[in-house]
Coordinates of C-alpha atoms and ligand atoms in Angstrom, one line a residue:
M1 CA 73.0 -71.5 49.8
Q2 CA 70.5 -68.3 49.5
G3 CA 67.3 -70.3 50.4
R4 CA 64.8 -72.5 49.1
I5 CA 62.9 -72.6 45.6
F6 CA 60.1 -73.9 44.4
S7 CA 58.6 -73.7 41.4
G8 CA 55.9 -75.5 39.3
I9 CA 55.8 -75.9 35.4
Q10 CA 52.3 -77.7 33.9
P11 CA 52.6 -80.7 31.7
T12 CA 50.0 -79.3 29.3
H13 CA 52.1 -79.6 26.2
G14 CA 55.7 -79.8 25.0
I15 CA 58.4 -77.2 25.9
Q16 CA 59.2 -74.2 23.2
L17 CA 61.9 -71.6 23.1
G18 CA 59.6 -69.3 24.9
N19 CA 59.3 -71.5 27.8
Y20 CA 63.1 -71.9 27.5
L21 CA 64.6 -68.5 27.3
G22 CA 61.3 -67.1 29.5
A23 CA 61.7 -69.4 32.7
I24 CA 63.9 -72.7 32.3
R25 CA 66.5 -71.4 31.7
N26 CA 66.5 -69.2 34.9
W27 CA 65.8 -72.2 37.0
V28 CA 68.9 -73.6 35.4
K29 CA 70.9 -71.0 36.9
L30 CA 69.2 -70.5 40.2
Q31 CA 70.9 -73.8 40.7
D32 CA 74.0 -72.1 41.5
S33 CA 72.6 -70.3 44.5
F34 CA 69.7 -72.1 45.7
E35 CA 68.4 -75.2 46.7
C36 CA 65.8 -75.9 44.2
I37 CA 62.8 -78.3 43.7
Y38 CA 61.3 -78.3 40.5
C39 CA 58.1 -79.7 40.0
I40 CA 56.2 -80.7 36.7
V41 CA 52.7 -80.2 38.1
D42 CA 50.2 -82.9 36.5
Q43 CA 47.6 -82.4 39.2
H44 CA 47.0 -79.1 38.1
A45 CA 47.4 -79.6 34.3
L46 CA 44.5 -82.5 35.2
N47 CA 42.1 -79.4 34.4
T48 CA 42.5 -79.1 31.0
V49 CA 44.6 -82.4 30.0
Q50 CA 42.0 -84.9 30.3
D51 CA 43.4 -87.9 28.6
A52 CA 45.6 -90.2 30.5
A53 CA 48.2 -91.1 27.4
E54 CA 48.4 -87.7 26.8
M55 CA 49.0 -86.8 30.3
R56 CA 52.2 -89.3 30.4
Q57 CA 53.6 -88.6 27.6
N58 CA 53.8 -84.6 28.1
T59 CA 54.7 -85.5 31.8
R60 CA 58.0 -87.3 30.6
E61 CA 58.5 -84.9 27.4
V62 CA 58.6 -81.8 30.2
A63 CA 60.9 -83.6 32.1
A64 CA 63.3 -84.8 29.4
A65 CA 63.2 -80.8 28.0
L66 CA 64.1 -79.9 32.0
L67 CA 66.8 -82.4 32.4
A68 CA 68.3 -81.6 29.1
S69 CA 68.2 -77.7 29.6
G70 CA 70.4 -78.4 32.3
I71 CA 68.2 -79.1 35.4
D72 CA 71.0 -81.1 37.4
P73 CA 68.9 -84.4 40.0
A74 CA 72.2 -84.3 41.5
R75 CA 72.0 -80.9 43.2
S76 CA 68.4 -80.0 42.4
I77 CA 65.1 -82.6 43.0
L78 CA 63.2 -82.6 39.7
F79 CA 59.8 -84.7 40.3
V80 CA 56.1 -85.0 39.4
Q81 CA 53.6 -83.8 41.7
S82 CA 50.9 -86.5 42.1
R83 CA 53.6 -88.8 42.9
V84 CA 54.1 -86.6 46.4
E85 CA 51.2 -87.1 48.7
A86 CA 51.9 -84.1 50.8
H87 CA 50.7 -81.6 48.1
S88 CA 46.9 -83.0 47.8
R89 CA 46.9 -83.3 51.9
L90 CA 47.7 -79.7 52.8
A91 CA 45.7 -78.7 50.0
W92 CA 42.6 -79.7 51.6
V93 CA 43.9 -78.0 54.9
L94 CA 44.5 -74.6 53.3
N95 CA 41.3 -75.1 51.2
C96 CA 39.5 -74.7 54.7
V97 CA 41.4 -71.4 55.6
T98 CA 41.2 -69.4 52.2
P99 CA 38.0 -67.7 51.7
M100 CA 36.0 -68.1 48.7
G101 CA 35.8 -64.1 47.8
W102 CA 40.1 -64.5 47.5
L103 CA 39.4 -66.7 45.0
N104 CA 36.9 -64.9 43.4
R105 CA 39.1 -62.3 43.0
M106 CA 41.6 -64.3 40.9
T107 CA 42.1 -62.9 36.8
Q108 CA 43.6 -66.1 36.0
F109 CA 40.4 -67.8 37.1
K110 CA 37.8 -65.4 35.3
E111 CA 39.9 -65.4 32.1
K112 CA 40.4 -69.2 31.8
A113 CA 36.5 -70.1 32.9
G114 CA 35.7 -67.1 30.5
K115 CA 31.9 -67.3 30.1
H116 CA 31.0 -70.9 30.8
R117 CA 31.7 -70.4 34.5
E118 CA 29.2 -72.8 35.6
N119 CA 31.1 -75.4 33.3
A120 CA 34.3 -75.0 34.9
P121 CA 36.0 -77.9 37.1
V122 CA 36.1 -77.0 41.0
G123 CA 39.9 -78.1 40.2
L124 CA 40.3 -74.9 38.1
F125 CA 38.8 -72.4 41.0
V126 CA 40.9 -74.1 43.8
Y127 CA 44.2 -74.6 41.7
P128 CA 45.9 -71.5 43.3
V129 CA 45.2 -73.2 46.4
L130 CA 47.0 -76.0 45.2
Q131 CA 49.7 -74.0 44.3
A132 CA 50.2 -72.4 47.5
A133 CA 50.1 -76.3 49.3
D134 CA 52.7 -76.9 46.7
I135 CA 54.9 -74.1 48.0
L136 CA 54.3 -74.2 51.5
A137 CA 54.7 -78.1 51.9
Y138 CA 58.6 -77.2 51.3
R139 CA 58.8 -74.2 53.3
A140 CA 60.3 -72.6 50.6
T141 CA 61.3 -69.1 50.9
H142 CA 61.7 -67.9 47.1
V143 CA 59.5 -69.1 43.9
P144 CA 60.4 -67.8 40.3
V145 CA 57.6 -67.3 38.2
G146 CA 56.5 -65.2 35.0
E147 CA 54.7 -62.1 35.6
D148 CA 51.2 -63.7 35.2
Q149 CA 51.6 -65.8 38.5
K150 CA 52.1 -62.9 40.3
Q151 CA 48.3 -62.8 42.0
H152 CA 48.6 -66.6 42.6
L153 CA 52.1 -65.5 44.5
E154 CA 50.5 -63.0 46.6
L155 CA 47.7 -65.3 47.5
S156 CA 50.1 -68.0 48.6
R157 CA 51.5 -65.5 51.1
D158 CA 47.9 -64.3 52.3
I159 CA 47.1 -68.4 52.7
A160 CA 50.3 -68.8 54.8
A161 CA 49.5 -66.2 57.1
S162 CA 46.4 -66.9 57.7
F163 CA 47.3 -70.6 58.4
N164 CA 49.8 -69.1 60.9
R165 CA 47.2 -66.9 62.6
R166 CA 44.7 -69.4 63.1
F167 CA 47.0 -72.4 64.3
A168 CA 50.7 -71.5 64.8
D169 CA 52.7 -68.4 64.7
G170 CA 54.9 -68.2 62.0
F171 CA 54.5 -72.1 60.7
F172 CA 54.9 -71.3 57.3
P173 CA 57.6 -68.5 55.8
L174 CA 55.7 -66.4 53.7
P175 CA 57.3 -67.2 50.2
E176 CA 58.8 -64.5 48.2
P177 CA 57.9 -64.1 44.5
M178 CA 61.0 -63.6 42.0
I179 CA 59.3 -62.5 39.2
Q180 CA 61.5 -63.2 35.9
A181 CA 62.0 -60.1 33.3
E182 CA 59.2 -59.4 31.1
A183 CA 62.2 -58.7 28.9
A184 CA 62.8 -62.4 28.0
R185 CA 59.1 -62.6 26.2
V186 CA 59.3 -64.4 23.2
M187 CA 56.8 -63.8 20.2
S188 CA 55.2 -65.5 17.6
L189 CA 57.6 -66.0 14.6
R190 CA 54.7 -65.5 12.4
D191 CA 53.5 -62.5 14.5
G192 CA 55.4 -60.2 16.5
S193 CA 52.4 -59.1 18.6
K194 CA 51.3 -62.8 19.8
K195 CA 53.1 -64.5 22.7
M196 CA 55.2 -67.7 21.2
S197 CA 53.0 -70.7 22.5
K198 CA 52.0 -74.4 22.1
S199 CA 48.5 -73.7 21.9
D200 CA 49.0 -71.6 18.5
P201 CA 48.0 -73.6 15.7
S202 CA 50.7 -72.8 13.4
D203 CA 53.7 -75.1 14.5
M204 CA 55.6 -72.4 12.3
S205 CA 54.8 -69.7 14.5
R206 CA 57.0 -71.4 17.2
I207 CA 60.2 -73.4 18.1
N208 CA 59.9 -76.4 19.7
L209 CA 62.6 -77.7 21.7
T210 CA 62.1 -81.1 19.9
D211 CA 62.5 -79.8 16.7
D212 CA 65.7 -80.7 14.8
A213 CA 68.1 -78.7 13.1
D214 CA 66.5 -78.2 9.8
A215 CA 63.1 -78.1 11.3
I216 CA 64.6 -74.8 13.2
A217 CA 66.6 -73.7 10.2
T218 CA 63.4 -73.8 8.3
K219 CA 61.5 -72.0 10.6
I220 CA 63.5 -68.9 11.4
K221 CA 64.1 -68.4 7.5
K222 CA 60.3 -68.6 7.0
A223 CA 59.8 -65.9 10.0
K224 CA 57.9 -63.1 9.1
S225 CA 60.2 -60.1 8.7
D226 CA 60.1 -56.6 7.0
S227 CA 61.8 -54.7 4.1
I228 CA 63.5 -52.2 6.0
L229 CA 67.6 -52.5 6.1
G230 CA 69.5 -53.4 9.0
I231 CA 68.0 -55.2 11.8
T232 CA 67.4 -52.4 15.1
Y233 CA 65.1 -53.0 17.8
D234 CA 61.9 -51.1 17.5
P235 CA 59.0 -53.5 19.0
E236 CA 56.5 -50.6 17.8
N237 CA 57.3 -50.3 14.7
R238 CA 59.2 -53.4 13.9
P239 CA 57.6 -56.4 16.4
E240 CA 59.1 -59.2 14.2
A241 CA 62.4 -57.7 13.7
S242 CA 62.6 -56.7 17.6
N243 CA 61.6 -60.0 18.4
L244 CA 64.3 -62.0 16.2
L245 CA 67.0 -59.6 17.5
S246 CA 65.6 -60.4 21.4
I247 CA 66.1 -64.0 20.4
F248 CA 69.5 -63.4 19.4
A249 CA 70.6 -61.4 22.1
A250 CA 69.1 -64.0 24.6
L251 CA 70.7 -67.1 22.8
A252 CA 74.1 -65.3 22.2
D253 CA 74.1 -64.0 25.9
Q254 CA 74.5 -60.5 24.6
S255 CA 72.5 -57.2 25.2
R256 CA 70.2 -56.1 22.3
A257 CA 72.3 -52.9 21.8
A258 CA 75.0 -54.8 20.6
V259 CA 73.8 -57.1 18.6
A260 CA 71.7 -54.2 16.9
A261 CA 74.9 -52.4 16.4
E262 CA 76.6 -55.5 14.8
Y263 CA 73.6 -56.1 12.3
A264 CA 72.7 -52.4 11.8
S265 CA 73.2 -52.5 7.8
T266 CA 73.1 -56.4 7.4
S267 CA 69.8 -57.6 4.9
F268 CA 67.5 -59.6 7.1
A269 CA 68.0 -62.6 5.1
Q270 CA 71.6 -62.7 6.0
F271 CA 70.5 -61.9 9.8
K272 CA 68.1 -65.1 9.7
E273 CA 71.0 -66.9 8.7
H274 CA 73.4 -65.9 11.6
L275 CA 70.1 -66.6 14.1
A276 CA 69.1 -69.7 12.5
E277 CA 73.2 -71.1 12.9
L278 CA 73.0 -69.6 16.6
C279 CA 69.4 -71.2 17.5
V280 CA 70.4 -74.5 16.1
E281 CA 74.2 -74.1 17.8
K282 CA 72.5 -73.7 21.1
L283 CA 69.3 -76.0 20.7
A284 CA 70.6 -79.2 18.8
P285 CA 72.5 -80.3 21.6
I286 CA 69.5 -79.8 23.8
N287 CA 67.5 -81.7 21.3
A288 CA 69.8 -84.5 20.9
E289 CA 69.9 -84.9 25.0
M290 CA 66.1 -84.7 25.1
R291 CA 65.7 -87.4 22.2
G292 CA 68.1 -89.8 24.1
L293 CA 66.2 -89.2 27.3
L294 CA 63.0 -90.0 25.7
A295 CA 64.3 -93.0 24.2
N296 CA 64.9 -94.2 27.7
P297 CA 61.8 -93.8 29.8
T298 CA 63.1 -96.3 32.1
H299 CA 65.9 -93.9 33.3
L300 CA 63.5 -90.9 33.1
D301 CA 61.0 -92.4 34.9
A302 CA 64.3 -93.5 37.7
V303 CA 65.0 -90.4 38.1
L304 CA 61.7 -88.7 38.7
A305 CA 61.2 -91.6 41.3
D306 CA 64.0 -90.6 43.1
G307 CA 63.1 -87.0 42.4
A308 CA 59.7 -87.7 44.4
A309 CA 61.4 -89.9 47.3
R310 CA 64.0 -87.0 47.9
A311 CA 60.4 -84.2 47.5
D312 CA 58.5 -86.6 50.1
A313 CA 60.6 -86.5 52.6
I314 CA 61.3 -83.1 52.5
A315 CA 57.2 -82.5 52.8
R316 CA 55.6 -85.1 54.6
P317 CA 57.5 -84.2 58.1
I318 CA 56.2 -80.7 57.5
V319 CA 52.5 -81.3 56.6
D320 CA 52.6 -84.1 59.4
E321 CA 53.3 -81.5 61.6
A322 CA 50.7 -79.0 60.1
Y323 CA 48.0 -81.8 60.4
A324 CA 49.3 -82.1 64.2
A325 CA 48.7 -78.4 64.5
V326 CA 45.2 -78.3 63.5
G327 CA 44.3 -81.9 65.9
F328 CA 44.0 -84.0 63.0
T329 CA 45.7 -87.1 65.0
Ligands
AMP1 P1 53.1 -71.9 30.1 O1 53.4 -73.0 29.5 O2 52.6 -70.8 29.2 O3 52.3 -72.2 31.1 O4 54.3 -71.2 30.6 C1 55.3 -71.9 31.0 C2 56.7 -71.1 31.8 O5 57.2 -70.4 30.4 C3 55.7 -69.6 32.6 O6 56.8 -69.5 33.3 C4 55.5 -68.5 31.7 O7 55.9 -67.2 32.0 C5 56.9 -68.8 30.4 N1 56.3 -68.8 28.8 C6 55.7 -69.3 28.1 N2 55.7 -68.8 27.0 C7 56.5 -67.8 26.7 C8 56.9 -66.9 26.2 N3 56.5 -66.8 24.8 N4 58.1 -65.9 26.3 C9 58.9 -66.0 27.2 N5 58.2 -67.0 28.4 C10 57.0 -67.7 28.1
LIG2 N1 50.6 -72.0 38.0 C1 51.8 -71.9 37.8 C2 51.7 -71.8 36.3 O1 50.8 -71.7 35.4 C3 52.6 -73.4 37.5 C4 52.5 -73.6 39.5 C5 51.9 -74.9 39.8 C6 53.5 -73.4 40.2 N2 52.1 -74.6 41.3 C7 53.5 -74.2 41.0 C8 54.4 -72.5 40.0 C9 54.0 -73.3 42.6 C10 55.3 -72.0 41.0 C11 55.2 -72.3 42.3 O2 52.6 -71.6 35.5

């Protein structure tokens, strides 16, 4: 194994094709070469999801999606953040070695807090410190994340170094970000200039991992297209065609060029038919597996409880040691 991976995903909503192609599929592959710890970060999500039933539902749905996509609990650890105390214990210590100025520079806080900074929860401001605690509590060496998390990862390294400098040289390894390629960015089916997202009001704009075969086929058929014959990759002039082509290439594990060559003189309608078939072929088994998992919450909860126990066994001694290093007796 090449090191220890830690990554997290917020249960702010269910999982759509963009999350799957942009993040989860990569998490699945990494299991072959790293020791992997994957966390559903409900404590982070509490800044946005403030309804107990919704939090519970989203957490189970994300867990089911990860397992159905191929996260293997026999090889990797999958668990829910709030079930492992190490995260909040370490977060407090790290809060005390992180200058306000560092957090003031975080662009994501500025974006999310917007004009209502005074009303933003303090949890949103210290969010990146909890994220650093997530990673450092396991002495993780590598962290796969999207481009938008780069600044938070750099901060995690600074926080680790700040702790090490004050209390114990070399205590935390500085985690390496593994930035996932932007090439995997999936756009809305209704507007090729917008990211596919769970927060888009139109359900037709995205493919959810909970969609069945009929829903997938309908969404692809109705996806925005243009009237040019043949499918080409030209994101500037043909954003919708390019997006569908990218989705095809990602699902088929082919290059965009290969797919474009194959469909160079095909009508949009026919290309969509093939794409719908491919989507159903790749996603229907995941969908079926997810439904099975969600129908049996006792099993799902047992998998998560086992993951939490294994996560705790790694993180607790490290955080105990950090407590000793700062003089907590
Ligand atoms: P979010 O649910 O937006 O917090 O995203 C969770 C993960 O999925 C992050 O790693 C994102 O970079 C990734 N992701 C979300 N939407 C997309 C998308 N449309 N295309 C590619 N990756 C995405
Ligand atoms: N902030 C990350 C996101 O929004 C989620 C996250 C929380 C995370 N803790 C983490 C990612 C630790 C990597 C490592 O996508």
